[in-house]
Each structure stands twice: as C-alpha cells, then as structure tokens.
CSV table of C-alpha atoms and ligand atoms in Angstrom, one decimal:
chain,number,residue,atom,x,y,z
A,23,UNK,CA,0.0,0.0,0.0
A,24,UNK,CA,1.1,3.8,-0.6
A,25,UNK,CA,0.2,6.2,1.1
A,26,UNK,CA,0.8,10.7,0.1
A,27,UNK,CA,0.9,13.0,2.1
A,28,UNK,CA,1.4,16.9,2.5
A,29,UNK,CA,3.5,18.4,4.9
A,30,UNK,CA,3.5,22.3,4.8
A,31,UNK,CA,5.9,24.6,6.2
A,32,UNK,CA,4.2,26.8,9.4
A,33,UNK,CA,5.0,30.3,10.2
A,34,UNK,CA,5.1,31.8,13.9
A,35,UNK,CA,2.6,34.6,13.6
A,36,UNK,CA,3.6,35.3,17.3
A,37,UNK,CA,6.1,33.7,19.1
A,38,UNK,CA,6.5,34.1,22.9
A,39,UNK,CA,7.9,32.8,25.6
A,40,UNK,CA,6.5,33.4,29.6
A,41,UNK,CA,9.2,30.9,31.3
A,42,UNK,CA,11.5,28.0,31.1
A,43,UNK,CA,10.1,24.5,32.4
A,44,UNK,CA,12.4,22.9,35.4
A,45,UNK,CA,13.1,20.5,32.9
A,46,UNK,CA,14.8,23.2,31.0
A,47,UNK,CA,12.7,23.7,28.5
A,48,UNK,CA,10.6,26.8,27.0
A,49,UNK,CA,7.1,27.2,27.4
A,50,UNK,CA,5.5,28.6,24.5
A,51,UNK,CA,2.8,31.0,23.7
A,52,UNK,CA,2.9,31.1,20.0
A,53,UNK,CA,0.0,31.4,17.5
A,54,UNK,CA,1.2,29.2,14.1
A,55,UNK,CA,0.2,29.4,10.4
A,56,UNK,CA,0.8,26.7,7.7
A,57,UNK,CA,2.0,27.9,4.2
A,58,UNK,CA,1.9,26.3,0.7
A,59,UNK,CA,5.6,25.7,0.9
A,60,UNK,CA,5.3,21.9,1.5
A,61,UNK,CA,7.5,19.1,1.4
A,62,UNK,CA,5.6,16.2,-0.5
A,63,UNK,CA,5.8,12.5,0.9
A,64,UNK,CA,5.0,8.9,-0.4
A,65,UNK,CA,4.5,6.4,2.4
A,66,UNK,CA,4.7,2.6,1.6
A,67,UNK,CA,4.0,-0.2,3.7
A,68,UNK,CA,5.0,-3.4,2.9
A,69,UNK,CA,5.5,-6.9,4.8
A,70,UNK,CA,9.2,-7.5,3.6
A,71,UNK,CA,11.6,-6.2,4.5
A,72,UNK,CA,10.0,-5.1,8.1
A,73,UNK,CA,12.4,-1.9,8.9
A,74,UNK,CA,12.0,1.5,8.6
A,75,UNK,CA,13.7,3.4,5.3
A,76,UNK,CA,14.0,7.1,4.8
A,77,UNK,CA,14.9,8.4,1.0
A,78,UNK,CA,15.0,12.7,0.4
A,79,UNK,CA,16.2,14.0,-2.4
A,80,UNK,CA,18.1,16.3,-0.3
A,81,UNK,CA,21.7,16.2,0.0
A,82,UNK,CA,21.9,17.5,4.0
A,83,UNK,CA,19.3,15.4,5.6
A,84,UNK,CA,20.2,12.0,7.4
A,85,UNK,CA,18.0,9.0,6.3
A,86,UNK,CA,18.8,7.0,9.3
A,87,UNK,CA,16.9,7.1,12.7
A,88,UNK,CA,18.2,11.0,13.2
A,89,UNK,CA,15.5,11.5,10.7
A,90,UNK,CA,12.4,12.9,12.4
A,91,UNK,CA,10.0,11.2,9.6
A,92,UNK,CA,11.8,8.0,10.7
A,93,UNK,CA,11.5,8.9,14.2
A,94,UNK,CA,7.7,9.0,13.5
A,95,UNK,CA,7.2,5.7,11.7
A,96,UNK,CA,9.3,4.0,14.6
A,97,UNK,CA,7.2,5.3,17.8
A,98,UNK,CA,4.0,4.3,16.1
A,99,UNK,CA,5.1,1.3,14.5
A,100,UNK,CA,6.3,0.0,18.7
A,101,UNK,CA,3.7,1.4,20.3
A,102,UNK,CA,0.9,-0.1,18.0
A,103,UNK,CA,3.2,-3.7,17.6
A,104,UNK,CA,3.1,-3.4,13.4
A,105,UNK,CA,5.0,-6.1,12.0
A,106,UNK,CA,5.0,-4.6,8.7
A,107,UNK,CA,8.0,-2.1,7.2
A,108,UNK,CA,7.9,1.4,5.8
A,109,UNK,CA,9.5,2.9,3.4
A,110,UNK,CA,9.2,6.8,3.4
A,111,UNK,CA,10.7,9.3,0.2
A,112,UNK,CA,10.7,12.5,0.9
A,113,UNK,CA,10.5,15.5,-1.8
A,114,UNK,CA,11.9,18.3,-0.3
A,115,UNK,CA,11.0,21.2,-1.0
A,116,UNK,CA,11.1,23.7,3.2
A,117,UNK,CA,14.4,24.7,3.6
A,118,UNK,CA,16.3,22.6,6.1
A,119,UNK,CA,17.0,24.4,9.9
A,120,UNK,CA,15.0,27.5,8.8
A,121,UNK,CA,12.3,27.6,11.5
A,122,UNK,CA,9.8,26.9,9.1
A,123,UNK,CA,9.2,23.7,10.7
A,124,UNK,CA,10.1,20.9,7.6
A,125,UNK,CA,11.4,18.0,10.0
A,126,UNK,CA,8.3,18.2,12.5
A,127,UNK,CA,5.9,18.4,9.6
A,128,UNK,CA,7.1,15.6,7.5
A,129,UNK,CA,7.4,13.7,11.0
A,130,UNK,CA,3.3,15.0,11.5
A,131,UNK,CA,2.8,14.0,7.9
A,132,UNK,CA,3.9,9.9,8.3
A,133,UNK,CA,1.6,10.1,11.4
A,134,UNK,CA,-1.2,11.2,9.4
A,135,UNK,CA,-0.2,8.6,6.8
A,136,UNK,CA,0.3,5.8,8.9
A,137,UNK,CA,-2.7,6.3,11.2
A,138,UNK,CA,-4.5,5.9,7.8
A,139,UNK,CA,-2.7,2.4,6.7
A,140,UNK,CA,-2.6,0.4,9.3
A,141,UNK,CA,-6.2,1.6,10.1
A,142,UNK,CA,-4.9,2.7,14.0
A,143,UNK,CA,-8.5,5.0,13.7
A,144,UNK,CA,-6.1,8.1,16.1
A,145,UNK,CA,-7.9,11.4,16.5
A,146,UNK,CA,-5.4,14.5,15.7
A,147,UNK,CA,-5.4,15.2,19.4
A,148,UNK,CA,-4.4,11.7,19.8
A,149,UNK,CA,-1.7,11.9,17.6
A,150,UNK,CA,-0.6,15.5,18.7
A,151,UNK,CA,-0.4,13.8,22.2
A,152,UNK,CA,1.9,11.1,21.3
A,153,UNK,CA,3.9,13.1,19.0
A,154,UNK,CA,5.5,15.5,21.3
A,155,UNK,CA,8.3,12.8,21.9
A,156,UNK,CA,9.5,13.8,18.5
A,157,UNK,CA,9.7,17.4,18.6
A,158,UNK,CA,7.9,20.8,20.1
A,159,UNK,CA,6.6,21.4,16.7
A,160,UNK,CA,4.9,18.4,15.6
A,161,UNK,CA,1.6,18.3,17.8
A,162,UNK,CA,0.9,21.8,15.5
A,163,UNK,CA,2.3,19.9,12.5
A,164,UNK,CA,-0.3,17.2,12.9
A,165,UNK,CA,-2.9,19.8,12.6
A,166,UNK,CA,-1.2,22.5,10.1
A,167,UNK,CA,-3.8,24.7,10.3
A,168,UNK,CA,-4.0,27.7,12.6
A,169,UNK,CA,-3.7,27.6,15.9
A,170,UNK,CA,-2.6,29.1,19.5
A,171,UNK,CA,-0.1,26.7,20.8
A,172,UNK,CA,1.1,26.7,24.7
A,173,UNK,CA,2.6,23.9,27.1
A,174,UNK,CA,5.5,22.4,25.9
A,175,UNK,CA,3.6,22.7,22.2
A,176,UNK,CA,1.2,20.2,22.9
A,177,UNK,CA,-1.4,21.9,23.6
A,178,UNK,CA,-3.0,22.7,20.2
A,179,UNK,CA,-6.0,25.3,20.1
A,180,UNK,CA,-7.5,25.8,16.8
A,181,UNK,CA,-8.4,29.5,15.5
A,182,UNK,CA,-10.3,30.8,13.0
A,183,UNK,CA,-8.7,30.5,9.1
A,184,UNK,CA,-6.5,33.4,8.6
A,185,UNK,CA,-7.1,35.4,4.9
A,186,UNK,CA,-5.6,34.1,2.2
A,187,UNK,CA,-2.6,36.6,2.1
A,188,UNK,CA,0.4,36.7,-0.2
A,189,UNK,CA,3.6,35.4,1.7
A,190,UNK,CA,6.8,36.4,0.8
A,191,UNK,CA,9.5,34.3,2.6
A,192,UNK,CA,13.1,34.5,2.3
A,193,UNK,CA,15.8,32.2,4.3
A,194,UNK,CA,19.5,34.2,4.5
A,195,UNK,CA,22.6,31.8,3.9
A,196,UNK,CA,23.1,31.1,7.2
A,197,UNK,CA,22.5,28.0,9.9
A,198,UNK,CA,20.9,28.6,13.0
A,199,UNK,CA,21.1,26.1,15.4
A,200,UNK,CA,17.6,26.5,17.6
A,201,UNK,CA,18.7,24.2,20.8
A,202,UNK,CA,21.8,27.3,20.7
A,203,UNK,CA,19.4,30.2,20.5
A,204,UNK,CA,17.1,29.0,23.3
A,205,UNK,CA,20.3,28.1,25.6
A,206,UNK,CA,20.7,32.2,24.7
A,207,UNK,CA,17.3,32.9,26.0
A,208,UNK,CA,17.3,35.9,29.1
A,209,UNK,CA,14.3,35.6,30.5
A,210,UNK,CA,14.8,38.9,32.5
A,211,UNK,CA,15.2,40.8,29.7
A,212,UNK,CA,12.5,39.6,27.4
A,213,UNK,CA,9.8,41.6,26.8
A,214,UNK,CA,6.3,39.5,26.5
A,215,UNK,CA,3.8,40.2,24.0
A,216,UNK,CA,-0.2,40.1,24.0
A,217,UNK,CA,-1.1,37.3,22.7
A,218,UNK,CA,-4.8,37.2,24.2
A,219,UNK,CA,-5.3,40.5,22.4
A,220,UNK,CA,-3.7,39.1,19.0
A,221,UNK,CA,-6.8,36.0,19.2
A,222,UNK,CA,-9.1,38.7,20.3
A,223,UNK,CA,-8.5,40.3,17.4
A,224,UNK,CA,-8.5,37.0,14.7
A,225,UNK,CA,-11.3,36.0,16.5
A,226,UNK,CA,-12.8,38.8,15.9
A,227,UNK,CA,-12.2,38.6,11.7
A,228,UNK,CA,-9.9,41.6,12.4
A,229,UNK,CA,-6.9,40.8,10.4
A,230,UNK,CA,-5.5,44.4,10.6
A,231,UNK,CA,-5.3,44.7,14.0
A,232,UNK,CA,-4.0,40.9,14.3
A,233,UNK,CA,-1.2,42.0,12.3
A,234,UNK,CA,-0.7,44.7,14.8
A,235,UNK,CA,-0.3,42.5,17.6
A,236,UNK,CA,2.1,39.9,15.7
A,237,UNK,CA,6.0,39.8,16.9
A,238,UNK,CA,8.6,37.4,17.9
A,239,UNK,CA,10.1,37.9,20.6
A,240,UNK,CA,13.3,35.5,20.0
A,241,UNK,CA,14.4,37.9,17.4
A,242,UNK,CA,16.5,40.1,19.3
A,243,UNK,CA,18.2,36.9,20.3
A,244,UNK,CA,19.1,35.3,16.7
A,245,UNK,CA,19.0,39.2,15.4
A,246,UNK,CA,22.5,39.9,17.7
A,247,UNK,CA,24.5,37.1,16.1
A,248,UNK,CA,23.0,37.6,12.3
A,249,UNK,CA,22.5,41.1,11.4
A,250,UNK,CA,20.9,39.9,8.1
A,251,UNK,CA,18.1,39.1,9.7
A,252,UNK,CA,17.6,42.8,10.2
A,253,UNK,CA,18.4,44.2,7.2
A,254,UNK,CA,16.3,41.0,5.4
A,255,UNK,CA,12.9,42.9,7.4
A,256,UNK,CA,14.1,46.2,6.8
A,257,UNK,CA,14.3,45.4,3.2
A,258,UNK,CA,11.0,43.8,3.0
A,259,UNK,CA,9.0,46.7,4.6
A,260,UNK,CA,10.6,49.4,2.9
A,261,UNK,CA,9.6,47.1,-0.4
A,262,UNK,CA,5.7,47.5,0.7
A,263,UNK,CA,5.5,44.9,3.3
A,264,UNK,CA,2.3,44.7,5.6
A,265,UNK,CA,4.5,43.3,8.6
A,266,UNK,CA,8.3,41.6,8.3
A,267,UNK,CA,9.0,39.3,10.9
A,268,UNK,CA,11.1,36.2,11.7
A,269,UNK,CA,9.8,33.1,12.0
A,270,UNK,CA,10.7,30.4,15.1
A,271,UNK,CA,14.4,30.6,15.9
A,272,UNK,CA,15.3,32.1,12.5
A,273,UNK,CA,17.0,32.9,10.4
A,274,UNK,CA,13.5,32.9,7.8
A,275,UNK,CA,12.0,36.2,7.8
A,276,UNK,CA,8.5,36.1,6.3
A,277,UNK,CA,6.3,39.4,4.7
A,278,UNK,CA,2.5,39.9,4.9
A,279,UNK,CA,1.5,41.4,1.7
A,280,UNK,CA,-2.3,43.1,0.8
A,281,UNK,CA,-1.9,42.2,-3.0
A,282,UNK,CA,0.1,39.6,-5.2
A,283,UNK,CA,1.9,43.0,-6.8
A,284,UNK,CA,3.0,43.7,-3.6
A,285,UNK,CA,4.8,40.2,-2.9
A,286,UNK,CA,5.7,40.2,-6.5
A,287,UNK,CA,7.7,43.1,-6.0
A,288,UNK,CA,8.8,42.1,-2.7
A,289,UNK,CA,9.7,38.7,-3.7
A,290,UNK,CA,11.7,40.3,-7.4
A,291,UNK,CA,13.9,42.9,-4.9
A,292,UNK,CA,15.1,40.3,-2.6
A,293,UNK,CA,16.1,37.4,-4.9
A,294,UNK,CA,19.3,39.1,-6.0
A,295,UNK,CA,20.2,39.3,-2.2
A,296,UNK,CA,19.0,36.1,-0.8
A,297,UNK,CA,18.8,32.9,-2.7
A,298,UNK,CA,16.0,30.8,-0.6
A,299,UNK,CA,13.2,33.3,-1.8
A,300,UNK,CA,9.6,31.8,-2.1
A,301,UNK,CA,6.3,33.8,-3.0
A,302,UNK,CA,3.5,32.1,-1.3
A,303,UNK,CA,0.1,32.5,0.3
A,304,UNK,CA,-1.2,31.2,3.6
A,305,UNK,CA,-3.0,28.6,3.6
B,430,ATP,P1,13.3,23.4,14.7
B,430,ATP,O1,13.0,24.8,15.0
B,430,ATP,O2,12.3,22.4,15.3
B,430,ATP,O3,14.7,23.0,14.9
B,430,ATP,P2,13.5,24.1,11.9
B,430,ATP,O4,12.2,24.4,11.2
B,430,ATP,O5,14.4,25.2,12.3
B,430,ATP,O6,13.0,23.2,13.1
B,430,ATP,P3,14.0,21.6,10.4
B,430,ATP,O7,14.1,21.8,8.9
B,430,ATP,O8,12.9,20.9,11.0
B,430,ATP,O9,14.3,23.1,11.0
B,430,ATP,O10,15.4,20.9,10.8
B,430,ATP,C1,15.9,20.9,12.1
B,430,ATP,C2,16.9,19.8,12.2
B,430,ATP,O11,16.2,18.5,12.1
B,430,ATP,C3,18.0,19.8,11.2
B,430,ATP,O12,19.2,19.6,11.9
B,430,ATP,C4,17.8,18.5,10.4
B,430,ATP,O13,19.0,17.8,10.0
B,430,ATP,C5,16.9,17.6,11.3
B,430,ATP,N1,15.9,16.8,10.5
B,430,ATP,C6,15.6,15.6,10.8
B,430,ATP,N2,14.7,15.1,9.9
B,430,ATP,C7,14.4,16.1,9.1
B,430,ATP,C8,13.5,16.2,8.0
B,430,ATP,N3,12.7,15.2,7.6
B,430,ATP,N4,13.4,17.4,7.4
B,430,ATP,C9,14.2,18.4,7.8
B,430,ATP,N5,15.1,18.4,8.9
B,430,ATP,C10,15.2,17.2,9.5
C-alpha cells in the first residue's frame, strides 16, 4: 500500500515565551500558520523487509533514525506492535534548519499517513499527544492549520482560518542552530507580548489589528549574532511589506503582503540578495 501526504511549512505569527520549564525547556505562547511551501511524501507499507527506510532527495538530511519522519514511523510502528516495514521518500521542498518547521511536519505528515494504513482510527489530538516525543513542533504539525499553541507545544487550540494573504518568505545563507538560541534565552530581559489581544483580534475577523499584535520575541536573540536578519525585514518593509518578521528561531523572515503585486515586488527585490526566496500565500 502507498500512502501521500502533504506536509506544509508553518510560520510563527507570534512567538513568545512566559518561562523556562524545570526541565529546562521553554514554554511557548505562539500562534502558528501553515503555508503552501510543502515538502511532498510517499508512504509505503509493505510486509518484507520489516524496517523503517527514509529516501530525500536532499543532499543535508540524514536517512537514518536521526530523521524525524523516521522517528515517527518507529514510535507508532512499537507502540501499536506493526509487524510490517515502511518505506518513506521525501521531496523536499522547506528549507532545512530554517524555523519553518520541515522536519516536525514531514514527522506529523507519516503520522497522518500511517494512522490511515494500518487503520490505527487516532484522532489528531491523539496523535498530537503522542507526537511531542519527536519534537515541540509536531503536535501543530499534525494539525497545520491555525492555531494558539502553549505547554511544551502540545497543547494545540485551533483559531479561526487566517485570509488568504500573499507570503513572501526569504531564508538568509546562514544555519541557526535552535537548541543554541534558546540556551541564549534571558528571560529577565525579554519583553512578552499580547497574545490574548492578537486571538481577540483574529477571532474577531480583524486581520489588521491581528497583524498589529504579531512579533517574535526571539528575534533580538538570533537578530545579535545575524544582522541579516535585520536588514532581510528592513528590506521587505521598505519594499511595501504589511508586517516583516522572523519566523521560530530564525534565520526565515516572512512578509504579509495586501496584494500579489506587492509580494511580487517584494519577492523580485530580494532574490538578488538572498537565494532561498519563495512567494506564497497562507493557507
Ligand atoms: P526546529 O525549530 O524544530 O529546529 P526548523 O524548522 O528550524 O526546526 P528543520 O528543517 O525541521 O528546522 O530541521 C531541524 C533539524 O532537524 C536539522 O538539523 C535537520 O537535520 C533535522 N531533521 C531531521 N529530519 C528532518 C527532516 N525530515 N526534514 C528536515 N530536517 C530534518
């Protein structure tokens, strides 16, 4: 049997964090978009051999068990005692380490998959629950729609659909390692944002004043070691952005645009500068 799947890249419309877990982890306050910048995966199960394989047609990604989308087939494969093997090829297309979440949602996307094969009949909650093992952002991943997302990420409240604005995102040349930039993390001198006002406001059907409300509040943190990130937003608004802003640890900085024009022209002044430059909408 093969099995597709989907597995769009998300976006951090917020990103906050009130405090680190004794276990020395964040706690996040984040509201999360999917794009249609999406890695594309064929799932196959068969009965011989009975081990997990991983294919990408990407040059930097492990194929072995360091692989979140193997990672994924292994915890469901134990905990539900399948006999049979998987074979998983990934086409990718989300840059690798960008903070648009590619790993956690091809890792989401084989849960989806799986949970349909072997006929396991999982809710999403279900599988968000037993996905956080994998990673902080695969609970959303399972969902990939938008939603407010707290705890350690796994717990997954669904908002309203967001317009479907023109995306402009662009990844600088650079490798940001996010375990680094959280070890960086002062939480005396982070200033928190208002999240409650930025659902308020989607809630509402008031994209404008959502858009108000959106930040990051990691970006002064990844900002200090990579000045491009700066100039990459700088760039973007002074190109006709609606709102620049980094996504997840960085180093992707994503535009809001009003019209396709505008991310047209957005999206033609920064590929001479940056070569990871995609023109999207959300979806
Ligand atoms: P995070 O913020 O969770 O680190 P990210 O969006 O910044 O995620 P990813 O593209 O998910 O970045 O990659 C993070 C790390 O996960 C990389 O070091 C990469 O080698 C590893 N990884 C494992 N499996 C995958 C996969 N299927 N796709 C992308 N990266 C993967």
């Amino acid at each position: 049997m093969v099995i597709t799947e989907k597995a769009p890249a998300k976006i951090n419309l917020s990103l906050d964090t009130p405090m680190r877990y004794l276990d020395g982890l964040p706690k996040w306050d984040m509201v999360m978009t999917s794009i249609d910048l999406a890695d594309y995966l064929t799932i196959e199960i068969h009965d011989h051999p009975q081990t997990i394989k991983v294919y990408t047609d990407s040059g930097f990604l492990p194929n072995d068990q360091r692989n979140l989308a193997y990672q994924a087939a292994h915890m469901l494969k134990t905990r539900f005692h399948q006999a049979a093997g998987v074979t998983i090829r990934i086409q990718k297309n989300i840059p690798v380490a960008a903070g648009l979440g590619g790993g956690s949602s091809d890792a989401a996307a084989v849960l989806r998959g799986l949970n349909r094969g072997w006929k396991l009949g999982l809710s999403l909650a279900e599988l968000a629950k037993l996905s956080l093992s994998i990673d902080s952002d695969v609970p959303y991943c399972v969902y990939s729609r938008t939603a407010h997302v707290t705890g350690h990420g796994e717990v997954v409240t669904p908002l309203p659909a967001v317009p479907h604005d023109w995306v402009v995102v662009a990844k600088p040349k650079i490798s940001v390692s996010t375990p680094t930039i959280l070890r960086q993390i002062n939480y005396e001198q982070l200033a928190h944002l208002d999240n409650q006002a930025l659902i308020a406001a989607m809630e509402a059907g008031d994209w404008q004043g959502a858009v108000a409300k959106m930040d990051n509040v990691l970006e002064p943190v990844t900002e200090r070691q990579y000045p491009q990130i700066a100039h990459l937003k700088a760039k973007m608004t002074k190109l006709g952005a609606a709102h620049a802003q980094m996504s997840g640890t960085g180093p992707t900085v994503f535009a809001l645009c009003k019209s396709e024009s505008r991310a047209k022209r957005i999206y033609n002044g920064l590929r001479g500068f940056c070569n990871e430059v995609y023109q999207v909408v959300l979806l």
